[in-house]
Short mmCIF file of C-alpha atoms and ligand atoms in Angstrom, two decimals:
data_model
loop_
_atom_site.label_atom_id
_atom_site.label_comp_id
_atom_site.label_asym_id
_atom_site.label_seq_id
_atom_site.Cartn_x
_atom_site.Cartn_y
_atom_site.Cartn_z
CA UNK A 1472 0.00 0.00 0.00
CA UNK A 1473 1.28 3.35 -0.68
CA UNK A 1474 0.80 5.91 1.65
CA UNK A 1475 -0.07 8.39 -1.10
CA UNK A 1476 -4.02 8.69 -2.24
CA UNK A 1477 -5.55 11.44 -4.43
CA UNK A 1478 -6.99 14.24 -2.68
CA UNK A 1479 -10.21 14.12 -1.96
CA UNK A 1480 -12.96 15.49 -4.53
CA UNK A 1481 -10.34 14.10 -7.11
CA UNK A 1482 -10.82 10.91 -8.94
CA UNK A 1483 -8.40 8.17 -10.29
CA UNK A 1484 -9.46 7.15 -13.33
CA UNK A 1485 -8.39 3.41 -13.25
CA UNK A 1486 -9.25 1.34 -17.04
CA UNK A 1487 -12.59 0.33 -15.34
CA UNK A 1488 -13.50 4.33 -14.49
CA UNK A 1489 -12.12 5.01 -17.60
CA UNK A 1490 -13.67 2.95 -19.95
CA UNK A 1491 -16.95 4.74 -18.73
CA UNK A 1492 -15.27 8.23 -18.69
CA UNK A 1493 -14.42 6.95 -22.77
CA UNK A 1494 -18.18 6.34 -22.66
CA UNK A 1495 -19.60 9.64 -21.98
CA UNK A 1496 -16.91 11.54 -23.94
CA UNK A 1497 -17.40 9.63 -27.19
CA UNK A 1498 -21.13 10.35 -26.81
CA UNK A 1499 -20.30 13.48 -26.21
CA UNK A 1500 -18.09 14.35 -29.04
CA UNK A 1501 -20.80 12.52 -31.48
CA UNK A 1502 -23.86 14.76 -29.83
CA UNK A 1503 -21.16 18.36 -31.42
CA UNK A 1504 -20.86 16.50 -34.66
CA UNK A 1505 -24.12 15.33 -35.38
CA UNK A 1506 -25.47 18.68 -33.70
CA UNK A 1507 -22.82 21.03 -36.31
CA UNK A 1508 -20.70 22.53 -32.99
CA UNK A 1509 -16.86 23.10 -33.63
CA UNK A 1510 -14.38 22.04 -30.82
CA UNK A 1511 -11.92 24.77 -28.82
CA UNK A 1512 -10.70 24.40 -25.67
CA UNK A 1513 -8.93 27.17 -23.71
CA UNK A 1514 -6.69 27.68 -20.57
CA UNK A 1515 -7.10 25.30 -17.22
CA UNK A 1516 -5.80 28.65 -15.29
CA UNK A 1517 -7.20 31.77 -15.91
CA UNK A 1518 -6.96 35.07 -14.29
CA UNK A 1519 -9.22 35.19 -10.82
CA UNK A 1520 -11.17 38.36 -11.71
CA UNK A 1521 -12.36 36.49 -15.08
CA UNK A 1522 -14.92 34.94 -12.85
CA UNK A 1523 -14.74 37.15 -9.56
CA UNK A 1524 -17.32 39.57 -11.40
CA UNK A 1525 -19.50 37.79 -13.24
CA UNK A 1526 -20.13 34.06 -12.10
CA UNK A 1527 -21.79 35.15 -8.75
CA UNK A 1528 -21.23 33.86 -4.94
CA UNK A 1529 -21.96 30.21 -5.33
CA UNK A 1530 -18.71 29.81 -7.51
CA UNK A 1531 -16.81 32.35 -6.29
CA UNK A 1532 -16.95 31.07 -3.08
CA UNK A 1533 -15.82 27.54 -4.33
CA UNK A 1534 -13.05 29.11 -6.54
CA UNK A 1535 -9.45 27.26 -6.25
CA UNK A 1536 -7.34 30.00 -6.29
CA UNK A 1537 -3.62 31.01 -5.23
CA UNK A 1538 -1.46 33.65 -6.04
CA UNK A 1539 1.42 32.67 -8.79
CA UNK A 1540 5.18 33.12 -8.72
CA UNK A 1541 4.82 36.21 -10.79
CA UNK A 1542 2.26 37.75 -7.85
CA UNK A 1543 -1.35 37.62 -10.16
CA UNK A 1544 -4.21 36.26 -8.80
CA UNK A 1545 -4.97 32.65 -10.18
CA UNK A 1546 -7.91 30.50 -10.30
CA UNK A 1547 -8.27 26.80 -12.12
CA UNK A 1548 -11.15 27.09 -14.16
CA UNK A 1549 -14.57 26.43 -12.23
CA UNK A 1550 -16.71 26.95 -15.59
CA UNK A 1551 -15.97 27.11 -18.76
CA UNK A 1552 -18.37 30.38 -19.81
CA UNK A 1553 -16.00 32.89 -19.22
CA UNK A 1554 -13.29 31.59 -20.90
CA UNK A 1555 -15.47 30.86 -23.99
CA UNK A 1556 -16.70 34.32 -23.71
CA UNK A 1557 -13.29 35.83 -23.41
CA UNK A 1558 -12.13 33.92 -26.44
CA UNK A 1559 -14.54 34.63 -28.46
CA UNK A 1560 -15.01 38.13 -27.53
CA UNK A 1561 -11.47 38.56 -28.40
CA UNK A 1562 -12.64 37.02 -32.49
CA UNK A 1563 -15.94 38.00 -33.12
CA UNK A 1564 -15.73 40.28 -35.67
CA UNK A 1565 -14.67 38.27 -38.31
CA UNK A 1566 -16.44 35.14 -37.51
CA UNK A 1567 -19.79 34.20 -39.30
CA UNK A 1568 -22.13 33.30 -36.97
CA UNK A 1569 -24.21 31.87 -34.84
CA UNK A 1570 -20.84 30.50 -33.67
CA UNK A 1571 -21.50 27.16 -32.30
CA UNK A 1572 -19.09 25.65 -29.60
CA UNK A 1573 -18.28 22.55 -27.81
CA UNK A 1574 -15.62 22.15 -25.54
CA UNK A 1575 -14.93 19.05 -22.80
CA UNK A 1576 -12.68 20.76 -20.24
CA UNK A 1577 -12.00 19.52 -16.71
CA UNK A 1578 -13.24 22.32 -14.03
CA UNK A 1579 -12.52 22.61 -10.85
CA UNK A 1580 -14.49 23.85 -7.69
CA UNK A 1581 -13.84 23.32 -3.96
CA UNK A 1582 -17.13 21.90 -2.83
CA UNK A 1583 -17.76 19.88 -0.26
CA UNK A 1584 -17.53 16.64 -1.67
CA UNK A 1585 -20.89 14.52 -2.01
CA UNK A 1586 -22.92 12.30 -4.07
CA UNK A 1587 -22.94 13.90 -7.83
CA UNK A 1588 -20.43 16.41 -6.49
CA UNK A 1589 -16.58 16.33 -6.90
CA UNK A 1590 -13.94 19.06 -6.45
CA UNK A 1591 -12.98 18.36 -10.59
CA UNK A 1592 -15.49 17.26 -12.73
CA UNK A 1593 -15.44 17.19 -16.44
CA UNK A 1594 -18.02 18.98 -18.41
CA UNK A 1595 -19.75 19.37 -22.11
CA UNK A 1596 -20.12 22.76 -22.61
CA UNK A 1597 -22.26 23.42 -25.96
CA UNK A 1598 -22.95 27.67 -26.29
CA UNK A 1599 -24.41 29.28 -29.14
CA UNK A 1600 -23.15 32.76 -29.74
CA UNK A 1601 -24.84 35.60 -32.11
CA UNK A 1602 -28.29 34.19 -31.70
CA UNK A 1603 -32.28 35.81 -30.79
CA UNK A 1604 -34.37 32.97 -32.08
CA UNK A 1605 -36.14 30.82 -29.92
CA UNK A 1606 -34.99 28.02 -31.96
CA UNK A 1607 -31.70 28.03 -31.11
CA UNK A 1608 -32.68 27.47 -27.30
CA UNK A 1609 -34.38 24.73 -28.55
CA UNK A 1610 -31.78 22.89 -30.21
CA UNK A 1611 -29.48 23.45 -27.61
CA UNK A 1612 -31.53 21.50 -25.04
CA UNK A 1613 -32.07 18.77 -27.93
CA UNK A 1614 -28.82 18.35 -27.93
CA UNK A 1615 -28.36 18.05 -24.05
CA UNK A 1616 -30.93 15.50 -24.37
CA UNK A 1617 -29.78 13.53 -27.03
CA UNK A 1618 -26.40 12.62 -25.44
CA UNK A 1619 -28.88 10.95 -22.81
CA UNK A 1620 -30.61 9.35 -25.72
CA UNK A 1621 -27.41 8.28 -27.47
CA UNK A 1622 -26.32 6.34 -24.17
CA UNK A 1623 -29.36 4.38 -23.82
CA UNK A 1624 -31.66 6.81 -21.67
CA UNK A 1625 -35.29 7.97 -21.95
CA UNK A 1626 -37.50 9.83 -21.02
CA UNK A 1627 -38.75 7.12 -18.18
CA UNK A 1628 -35.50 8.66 -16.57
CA UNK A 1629 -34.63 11.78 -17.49
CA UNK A 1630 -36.80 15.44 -17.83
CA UNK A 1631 -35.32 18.79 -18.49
CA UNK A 1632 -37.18 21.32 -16.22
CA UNK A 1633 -37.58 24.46 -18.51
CA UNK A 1634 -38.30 28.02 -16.97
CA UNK A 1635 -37.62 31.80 -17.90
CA UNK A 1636 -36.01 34.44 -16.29
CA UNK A 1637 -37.86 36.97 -18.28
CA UNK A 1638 -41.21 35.33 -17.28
CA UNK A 1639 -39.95 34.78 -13.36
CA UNK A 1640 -39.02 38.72 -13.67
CA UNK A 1641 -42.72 39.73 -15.38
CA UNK A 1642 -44.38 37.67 -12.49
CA UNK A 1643 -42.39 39.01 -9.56
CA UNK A 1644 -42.72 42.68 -10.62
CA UNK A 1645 -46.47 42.15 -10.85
CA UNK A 1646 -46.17 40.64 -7.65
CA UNK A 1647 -44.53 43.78 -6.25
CA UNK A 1648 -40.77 42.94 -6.14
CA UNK A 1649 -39.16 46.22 -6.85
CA UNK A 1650 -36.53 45.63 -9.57
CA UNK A 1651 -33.15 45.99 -8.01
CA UNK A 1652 -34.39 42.86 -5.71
CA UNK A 1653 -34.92 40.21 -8.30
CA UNK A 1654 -31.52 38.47 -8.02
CA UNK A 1655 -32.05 38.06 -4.51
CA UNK A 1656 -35.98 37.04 -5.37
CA UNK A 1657 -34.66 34.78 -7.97
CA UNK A 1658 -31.98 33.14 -5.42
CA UNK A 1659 -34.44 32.94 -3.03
CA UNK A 1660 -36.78 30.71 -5.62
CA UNK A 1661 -33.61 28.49 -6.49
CA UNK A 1662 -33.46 27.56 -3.24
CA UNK A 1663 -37.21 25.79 -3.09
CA UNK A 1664 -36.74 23.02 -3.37
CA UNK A 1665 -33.86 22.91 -0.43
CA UNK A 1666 -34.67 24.91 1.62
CA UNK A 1667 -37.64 24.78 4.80
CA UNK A 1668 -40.58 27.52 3.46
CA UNK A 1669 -40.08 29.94 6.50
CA UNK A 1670 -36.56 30.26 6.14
CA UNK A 1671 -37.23 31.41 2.64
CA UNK A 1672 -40.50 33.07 3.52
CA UNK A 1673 -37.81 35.13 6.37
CA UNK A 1674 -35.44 35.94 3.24
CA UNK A 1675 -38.30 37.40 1.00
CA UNK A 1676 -39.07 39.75 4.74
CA UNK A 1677 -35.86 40.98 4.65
CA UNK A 1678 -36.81 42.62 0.95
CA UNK A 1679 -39.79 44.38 2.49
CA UNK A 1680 -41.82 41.40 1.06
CA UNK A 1681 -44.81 40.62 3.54
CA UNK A 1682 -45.74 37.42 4.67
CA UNK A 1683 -48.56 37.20 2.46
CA UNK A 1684 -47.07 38.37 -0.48
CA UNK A 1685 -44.20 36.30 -0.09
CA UNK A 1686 -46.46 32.75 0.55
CA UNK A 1687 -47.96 34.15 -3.58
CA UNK A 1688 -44.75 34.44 -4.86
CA UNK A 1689 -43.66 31.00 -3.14
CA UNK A 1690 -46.60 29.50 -4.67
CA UNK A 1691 -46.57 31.11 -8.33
CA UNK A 1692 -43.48 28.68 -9.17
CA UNK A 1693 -45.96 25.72 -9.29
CA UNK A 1694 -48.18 27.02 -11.64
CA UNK A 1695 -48.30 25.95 -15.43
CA UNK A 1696 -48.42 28.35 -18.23
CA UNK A 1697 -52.13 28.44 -18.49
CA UNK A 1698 -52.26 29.70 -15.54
CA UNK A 1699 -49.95 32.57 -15.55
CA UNK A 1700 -51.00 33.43 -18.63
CA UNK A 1701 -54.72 33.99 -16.90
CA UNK A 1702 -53.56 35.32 -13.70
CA UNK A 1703 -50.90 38.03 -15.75
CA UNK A 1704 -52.16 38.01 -18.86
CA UNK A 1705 -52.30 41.64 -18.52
CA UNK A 1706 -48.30 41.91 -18.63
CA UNK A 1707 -46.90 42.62 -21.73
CA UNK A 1708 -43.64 40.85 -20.39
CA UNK A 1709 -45.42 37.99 -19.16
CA UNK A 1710 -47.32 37.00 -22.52
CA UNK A 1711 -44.05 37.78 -24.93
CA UNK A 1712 -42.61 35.12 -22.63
CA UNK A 1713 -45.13 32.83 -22.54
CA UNK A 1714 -45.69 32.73 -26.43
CA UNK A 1715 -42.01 32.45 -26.60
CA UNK A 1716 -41.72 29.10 -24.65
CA UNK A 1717 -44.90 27.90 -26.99
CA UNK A 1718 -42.86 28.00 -29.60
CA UNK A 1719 -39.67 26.32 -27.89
CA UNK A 1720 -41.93 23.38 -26.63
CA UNK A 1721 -43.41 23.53 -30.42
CA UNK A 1722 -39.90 23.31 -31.84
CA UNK A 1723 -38.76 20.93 -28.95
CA UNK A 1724 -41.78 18.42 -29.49
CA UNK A 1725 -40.94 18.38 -33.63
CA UNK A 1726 -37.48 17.75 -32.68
CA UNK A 1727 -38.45 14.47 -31.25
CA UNK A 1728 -38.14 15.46 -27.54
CA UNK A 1729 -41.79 16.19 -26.17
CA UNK A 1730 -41.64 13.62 -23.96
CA UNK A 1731 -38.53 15.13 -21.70
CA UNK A 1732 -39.63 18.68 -21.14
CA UNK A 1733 -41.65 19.62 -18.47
CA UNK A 1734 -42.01 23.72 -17.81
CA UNK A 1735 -41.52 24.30 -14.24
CA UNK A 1736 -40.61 27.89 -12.48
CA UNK A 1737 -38.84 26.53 -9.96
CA UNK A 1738 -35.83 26.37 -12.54
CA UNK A 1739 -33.65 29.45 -11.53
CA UNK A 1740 -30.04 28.01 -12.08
CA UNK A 1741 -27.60 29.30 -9.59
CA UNK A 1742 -25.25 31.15 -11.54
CA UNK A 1743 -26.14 34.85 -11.63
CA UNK A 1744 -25.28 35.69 -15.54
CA UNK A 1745 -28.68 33.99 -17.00
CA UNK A 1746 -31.14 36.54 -18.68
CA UNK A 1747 -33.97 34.08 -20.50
CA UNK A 1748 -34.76 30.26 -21.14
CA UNK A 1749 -33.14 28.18 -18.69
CA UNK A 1750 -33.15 24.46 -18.14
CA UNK A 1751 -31.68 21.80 -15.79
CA UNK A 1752 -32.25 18.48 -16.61
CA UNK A 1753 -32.74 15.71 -13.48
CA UNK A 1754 -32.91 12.21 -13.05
CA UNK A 1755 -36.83 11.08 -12.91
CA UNK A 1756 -36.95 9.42 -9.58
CA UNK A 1757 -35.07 13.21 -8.53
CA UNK A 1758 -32.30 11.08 -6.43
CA UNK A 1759 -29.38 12.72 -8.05
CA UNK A 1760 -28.45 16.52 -8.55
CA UNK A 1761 -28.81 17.89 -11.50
CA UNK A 1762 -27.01 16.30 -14.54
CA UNK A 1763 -27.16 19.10 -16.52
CA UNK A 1764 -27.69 22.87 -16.49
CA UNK A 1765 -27.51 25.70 -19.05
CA UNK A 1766 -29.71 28.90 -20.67
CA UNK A 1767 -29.24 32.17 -21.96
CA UNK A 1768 -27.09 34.86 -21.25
CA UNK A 1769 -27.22 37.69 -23.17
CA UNK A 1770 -26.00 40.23 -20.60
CA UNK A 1771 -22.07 38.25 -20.54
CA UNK A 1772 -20.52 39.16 -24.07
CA UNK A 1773 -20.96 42.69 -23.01
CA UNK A 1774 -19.80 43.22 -19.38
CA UNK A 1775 -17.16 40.81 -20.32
CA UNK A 1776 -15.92 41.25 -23.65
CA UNK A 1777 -17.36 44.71 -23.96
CA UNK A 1778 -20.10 43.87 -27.40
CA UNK A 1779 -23.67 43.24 -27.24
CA UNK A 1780 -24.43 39.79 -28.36
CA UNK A 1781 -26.92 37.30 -27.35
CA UNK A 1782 -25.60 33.73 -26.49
CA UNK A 1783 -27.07 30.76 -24.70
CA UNK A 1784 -25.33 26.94 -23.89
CA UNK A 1785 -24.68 24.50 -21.11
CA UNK A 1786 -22.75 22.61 -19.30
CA UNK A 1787 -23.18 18.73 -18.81
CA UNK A 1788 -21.17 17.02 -16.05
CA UNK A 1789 -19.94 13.29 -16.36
CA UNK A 1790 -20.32 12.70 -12.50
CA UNK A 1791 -23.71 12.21 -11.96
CA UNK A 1792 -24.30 11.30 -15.49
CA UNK A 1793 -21.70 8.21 -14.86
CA UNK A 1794 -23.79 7.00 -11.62
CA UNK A 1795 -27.03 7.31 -13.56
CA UNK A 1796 -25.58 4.76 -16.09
CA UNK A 1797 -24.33 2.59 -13.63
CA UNK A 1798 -27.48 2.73 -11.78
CA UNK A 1799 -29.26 1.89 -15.10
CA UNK A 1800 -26.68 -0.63 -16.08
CA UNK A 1801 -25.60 1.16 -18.95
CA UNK A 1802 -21.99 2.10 -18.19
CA UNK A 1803 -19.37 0.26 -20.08
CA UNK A 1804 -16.64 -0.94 -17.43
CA UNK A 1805 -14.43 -3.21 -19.48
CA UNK A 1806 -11.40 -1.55 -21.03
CA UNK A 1807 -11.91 -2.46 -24.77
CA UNK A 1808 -9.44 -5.83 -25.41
CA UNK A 1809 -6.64 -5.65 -28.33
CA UNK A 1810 -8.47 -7.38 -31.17
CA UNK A 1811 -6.24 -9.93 -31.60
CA UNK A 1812 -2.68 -11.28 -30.08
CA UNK A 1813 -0.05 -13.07 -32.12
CA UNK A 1814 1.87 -15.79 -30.86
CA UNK A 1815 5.22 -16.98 -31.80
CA UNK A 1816 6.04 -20.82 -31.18
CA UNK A 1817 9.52 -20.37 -31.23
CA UNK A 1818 12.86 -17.76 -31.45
CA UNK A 1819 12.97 -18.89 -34.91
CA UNK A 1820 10.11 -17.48 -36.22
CA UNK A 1821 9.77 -14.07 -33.56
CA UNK A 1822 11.12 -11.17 -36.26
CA UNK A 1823 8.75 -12.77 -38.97
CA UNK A 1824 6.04 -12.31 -36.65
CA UNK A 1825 7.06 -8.90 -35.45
CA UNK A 1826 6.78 -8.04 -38.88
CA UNK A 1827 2.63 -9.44 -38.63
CA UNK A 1828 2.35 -7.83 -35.63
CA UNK A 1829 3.51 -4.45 -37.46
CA UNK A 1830 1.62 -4.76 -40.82
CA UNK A 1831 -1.64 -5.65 -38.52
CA UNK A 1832 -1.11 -2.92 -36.40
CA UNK A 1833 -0.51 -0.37 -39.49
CA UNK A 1834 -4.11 -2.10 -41.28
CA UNK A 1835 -5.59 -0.17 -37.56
CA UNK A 1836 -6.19 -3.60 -35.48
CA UNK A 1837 -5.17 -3.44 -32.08
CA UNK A 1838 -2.60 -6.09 -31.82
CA UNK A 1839 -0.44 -7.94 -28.86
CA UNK A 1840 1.98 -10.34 -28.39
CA UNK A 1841 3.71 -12.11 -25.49
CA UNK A 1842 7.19 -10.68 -24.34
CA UNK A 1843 8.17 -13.73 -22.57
CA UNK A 1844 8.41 -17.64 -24.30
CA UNK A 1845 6.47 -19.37 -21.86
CA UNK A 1846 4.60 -21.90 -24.15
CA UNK A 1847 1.60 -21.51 -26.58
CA UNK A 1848 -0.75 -22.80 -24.35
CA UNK A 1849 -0.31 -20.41 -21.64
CA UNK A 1850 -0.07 -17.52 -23.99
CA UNK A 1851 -3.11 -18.04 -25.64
CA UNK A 1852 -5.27 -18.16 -22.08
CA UNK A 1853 -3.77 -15.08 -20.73
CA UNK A 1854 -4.42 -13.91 -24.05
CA UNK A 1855 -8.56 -15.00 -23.40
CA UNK A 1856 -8.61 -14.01 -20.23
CA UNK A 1857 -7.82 -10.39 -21.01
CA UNK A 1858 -11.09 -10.62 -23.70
CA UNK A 1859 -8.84 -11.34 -26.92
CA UNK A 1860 -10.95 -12.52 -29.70
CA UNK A 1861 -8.56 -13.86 -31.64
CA UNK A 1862 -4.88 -15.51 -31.62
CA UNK A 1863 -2.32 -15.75 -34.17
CA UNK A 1864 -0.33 -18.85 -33.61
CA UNK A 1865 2.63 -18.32 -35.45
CA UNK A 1866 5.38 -21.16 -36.32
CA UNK A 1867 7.97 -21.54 -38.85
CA UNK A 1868 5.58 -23.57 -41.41
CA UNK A 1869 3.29 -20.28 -41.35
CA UNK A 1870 6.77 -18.65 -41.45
CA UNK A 1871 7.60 -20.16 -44.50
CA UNK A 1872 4.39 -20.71 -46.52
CA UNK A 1873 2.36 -17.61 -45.62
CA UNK A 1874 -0.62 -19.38 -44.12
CA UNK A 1875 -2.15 -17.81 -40.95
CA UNK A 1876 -3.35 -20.38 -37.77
CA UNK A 1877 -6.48 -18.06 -36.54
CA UNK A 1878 -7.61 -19.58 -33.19
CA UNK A 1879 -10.90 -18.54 -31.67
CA UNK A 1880 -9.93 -17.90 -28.55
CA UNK A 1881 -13.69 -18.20 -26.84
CA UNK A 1882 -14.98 -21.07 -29.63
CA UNK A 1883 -11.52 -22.20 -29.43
CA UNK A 1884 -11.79 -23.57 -33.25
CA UNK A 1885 -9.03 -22.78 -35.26
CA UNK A 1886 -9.22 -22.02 -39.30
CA UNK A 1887 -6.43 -21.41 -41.96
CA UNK A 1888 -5.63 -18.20 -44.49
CA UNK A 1889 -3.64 -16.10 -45.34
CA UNK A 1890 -2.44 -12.31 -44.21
CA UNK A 1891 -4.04 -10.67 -46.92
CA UNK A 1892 -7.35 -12.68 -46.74
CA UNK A 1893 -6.95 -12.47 -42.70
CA UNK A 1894 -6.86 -8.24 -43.48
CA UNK A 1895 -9.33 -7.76 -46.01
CA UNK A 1896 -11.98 -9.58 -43.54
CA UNK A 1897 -11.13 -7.47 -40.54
CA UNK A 1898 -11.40 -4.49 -43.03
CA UNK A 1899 -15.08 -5.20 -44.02
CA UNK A 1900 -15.89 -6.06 -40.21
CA UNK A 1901 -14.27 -2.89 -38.91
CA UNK A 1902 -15.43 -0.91 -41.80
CA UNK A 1903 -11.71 0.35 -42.14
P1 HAM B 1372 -23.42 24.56 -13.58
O1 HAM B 1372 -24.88 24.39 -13.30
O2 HAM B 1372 -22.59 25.18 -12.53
O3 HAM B 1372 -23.33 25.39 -14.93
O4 HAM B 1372 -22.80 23.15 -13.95
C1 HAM B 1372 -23.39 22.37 -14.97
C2 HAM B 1372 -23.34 20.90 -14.62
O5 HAM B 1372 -22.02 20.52 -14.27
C3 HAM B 1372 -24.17 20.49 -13.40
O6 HAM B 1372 -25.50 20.27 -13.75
C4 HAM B 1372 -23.46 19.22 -12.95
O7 HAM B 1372 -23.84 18.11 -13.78
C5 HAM B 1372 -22.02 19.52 -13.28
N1 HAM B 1372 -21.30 19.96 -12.07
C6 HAM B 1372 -21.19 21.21 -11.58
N2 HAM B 1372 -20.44 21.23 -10.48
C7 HAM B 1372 -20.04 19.97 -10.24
C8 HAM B 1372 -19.23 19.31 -9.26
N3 HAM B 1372 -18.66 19.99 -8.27
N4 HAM B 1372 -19.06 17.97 -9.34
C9 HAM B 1372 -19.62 17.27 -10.34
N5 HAM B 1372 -20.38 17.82 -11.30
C10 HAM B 1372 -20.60 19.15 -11.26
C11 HAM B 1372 -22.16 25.88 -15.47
O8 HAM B 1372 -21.06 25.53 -15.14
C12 HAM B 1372 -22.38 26.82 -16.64
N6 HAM B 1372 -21.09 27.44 -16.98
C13 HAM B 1372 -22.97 26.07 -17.80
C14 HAM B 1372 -23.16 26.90 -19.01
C15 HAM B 1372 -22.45 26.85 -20.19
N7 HAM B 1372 -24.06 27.86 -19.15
C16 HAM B 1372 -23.93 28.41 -20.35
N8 HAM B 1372 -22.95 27.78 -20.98
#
């Protein structure tokens, strides 16, 4: 035992953590592709006030952060936003848009450690920048959703909870909220669903927000859209919303997603920088924290990067996306096996099947061999018990005439051919 372990919030990726980690990213990188994003990826470290500003208390607070050998204030990167919005800020001019982005970066946040919550985490981030329509919104949470779709999920297990700061805003200023307290309104609403009702019913007091009032404004998060739209119909604000998210749960619903959307004004999202549509999307049976959060927010290109453009996205966390699979049973766990090992009866014949191993290896098959001569027999278990499919056994009459010995390694059949034949079938079954 050694006497060193990894901090704790950090992970160890052994092959079995891995192979799921591979899992999530792969869907992840085939939800950009098939969903038109480009990748970028920026700095682990960025300057402290990059996020001091804009990202609001609940990261702040959890920023890792140290002064560097050259005196600046650090901190590792806790989000990605502000780093996309820096780098693009820096590039927008020439660049057609909406620019669409995807990025997987590690982030890092000193939490206290719990189920669903690490101090690193990786993280999809998907933004679209230089974009009004509702559309857009849409396809960004069909994209959220369809990484949950690609890995075997469905709507039995997963809904996106859908709200709008615009609409939350309309319905709290009819409700009398003055408007330099909706943050604190709004973080008072984000807390709901954890926090006891007079504790939050004592935070709306301290905003001059009477008992009564405050119970209304409690209660106003658990009505549907019908409902507001009879109760404020009168708002200008309130209806522009409301029509808005019609035509997101139209656009969602054609998109093939009507069964994971639920609206529900409960949906704040902690970070401060939101200004519309935002989403977090939960587990069904609501065990786990949220797997995914994102929305729009148009306010950030300009107190950050100093231009007005709108811009919405997400981020998407592998930590309590990997327990959900495993929960489900759909994580992979096996490290994927070498497709085939190649096994050399004797000295005689080892360059000659070096040489295999290397014109295998260049056709793209993931190819072994044994380092030590300790008998054919032996080789070719070790070589099953690691999940080989196939063996090469490789002597000097294959040396000489060109033949391959294929074994089966789980059938354990063996059949004859030849290196070209041998490659020219793994090509059609690989699609190489
Ligand atoms: P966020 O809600 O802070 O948003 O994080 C998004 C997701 O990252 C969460 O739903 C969760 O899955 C995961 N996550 C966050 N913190 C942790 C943690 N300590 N351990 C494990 N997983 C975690 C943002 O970060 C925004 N920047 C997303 C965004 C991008 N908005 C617009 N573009």
């Amino acid at each position: 035992m050694t006497k060193h372990t990894a901090l704790p919030g950090f992970r160890d990726f052994y092959p079995e953590e891995m192979s799921r980690r591979q899992q999530i990213f792969e869907a992840w990188h085939e939800v950009a592709r098939r969903f038109g994003f480009d990748l970028y990826d920026g700095p682990p470290l960025e300057a402290l006030e990059l996020y001091v500003e804009k990202s609001g208390p609940e990261i702040v607070n959890q920023l890792f952060n140290f002064t560097d050998k050259g005196g600046r204030e650090v901190a590792l990167r806790p989000e990605m936003t502000p780093t996309l919005v820096r780098m693009v800020g820096a590039r927008i001019k020439g660049m057609p848009r909406p620019v669409r982005w995807a990025s997987m970066p590690q982030l890092f946040r000193y939490e206290k450690q719990q189920r669903g919550r690490l101090r690193e985490h990786f993280q999809l981030n998907l933004d679209i920048i230089g974009e009004e329509s509702v559309l857009a919104d849409a396809d960004l949470l069909a994209a959220a959703l369809d990484v949950l779709r690609l890995l075997g999920l469905g709507p039995g297990d997963v809904v996106a909870r859908v709200s709008d700061r615009r609409l939350l805003h309309g319905t709290l200023v009819q409700e009398g909220v003055k408007e330099a307290d909706l943050p604190l309104a709004l973080s008072v609403i984000d807390k709901i669903e954890r926090e006891p009702r007079p504790e939050l019913l004592e935070r709306l007091a301290r905003l001059g927000i009477d008992r009564a009032r405050g119970e209304k404004i409690l209660d106003l998060t658990a009505l549907d859209r019908a409902e507001l739209r009879r109760r404020y119909g009168s708002s200008p604000a309130v209806v522009e919303a409301l029509d808005r998210l019609d035509d997101y749960f139209e656009a969602l619903a054609a998109l093939g997603f009507a069964d994971w959307v639920v609206f529900d004004m409960k949906i704040v999202r902690g970070l401060a920088y939101y200004t519309g549509i935002v989403f977090e999307i939960f587990d069904r049976k609501g065990e786990l924290r949220a797997i995914c959060g994102g929305g729009r927010y148009d306010g950030l290109f300009s107190s950050l990067a100093g231009i007005d453009v709108p811009a919405l996205g997400f981020g998407f966390g592998d930590v309590v996306l990997g327990e959900l699979l495993k929960e489900r049973k759909l994580a992979r766990t096996e490290a994927r096996p070498a497709d085939l090992a190649i096994v050399a009866v004797d000295e005689s014949v080892r360059a000659e099947a070096l040489r295999t191993v290397s014109r295998l290896r260049a056709a793209g098959l993931g190819v072994v061999f044994p380092y030590r001569a300790a008998g054919v027999g032996k080789a070719l278990k070790a070589a099953g018990a690691a999940g080989i499919r196939e063996a090469i056994v490789f002597g000097p009459d294959e040396a000489a005439s060109g033949e391959l010995v294929v074994r089966d390694l789980a059938a354990g059949t063996e059949r004859r051919t030849t290196l070209e034949q041998y490659l020219k079938e793994a090509g059609d079954r690989t699609g190489r």
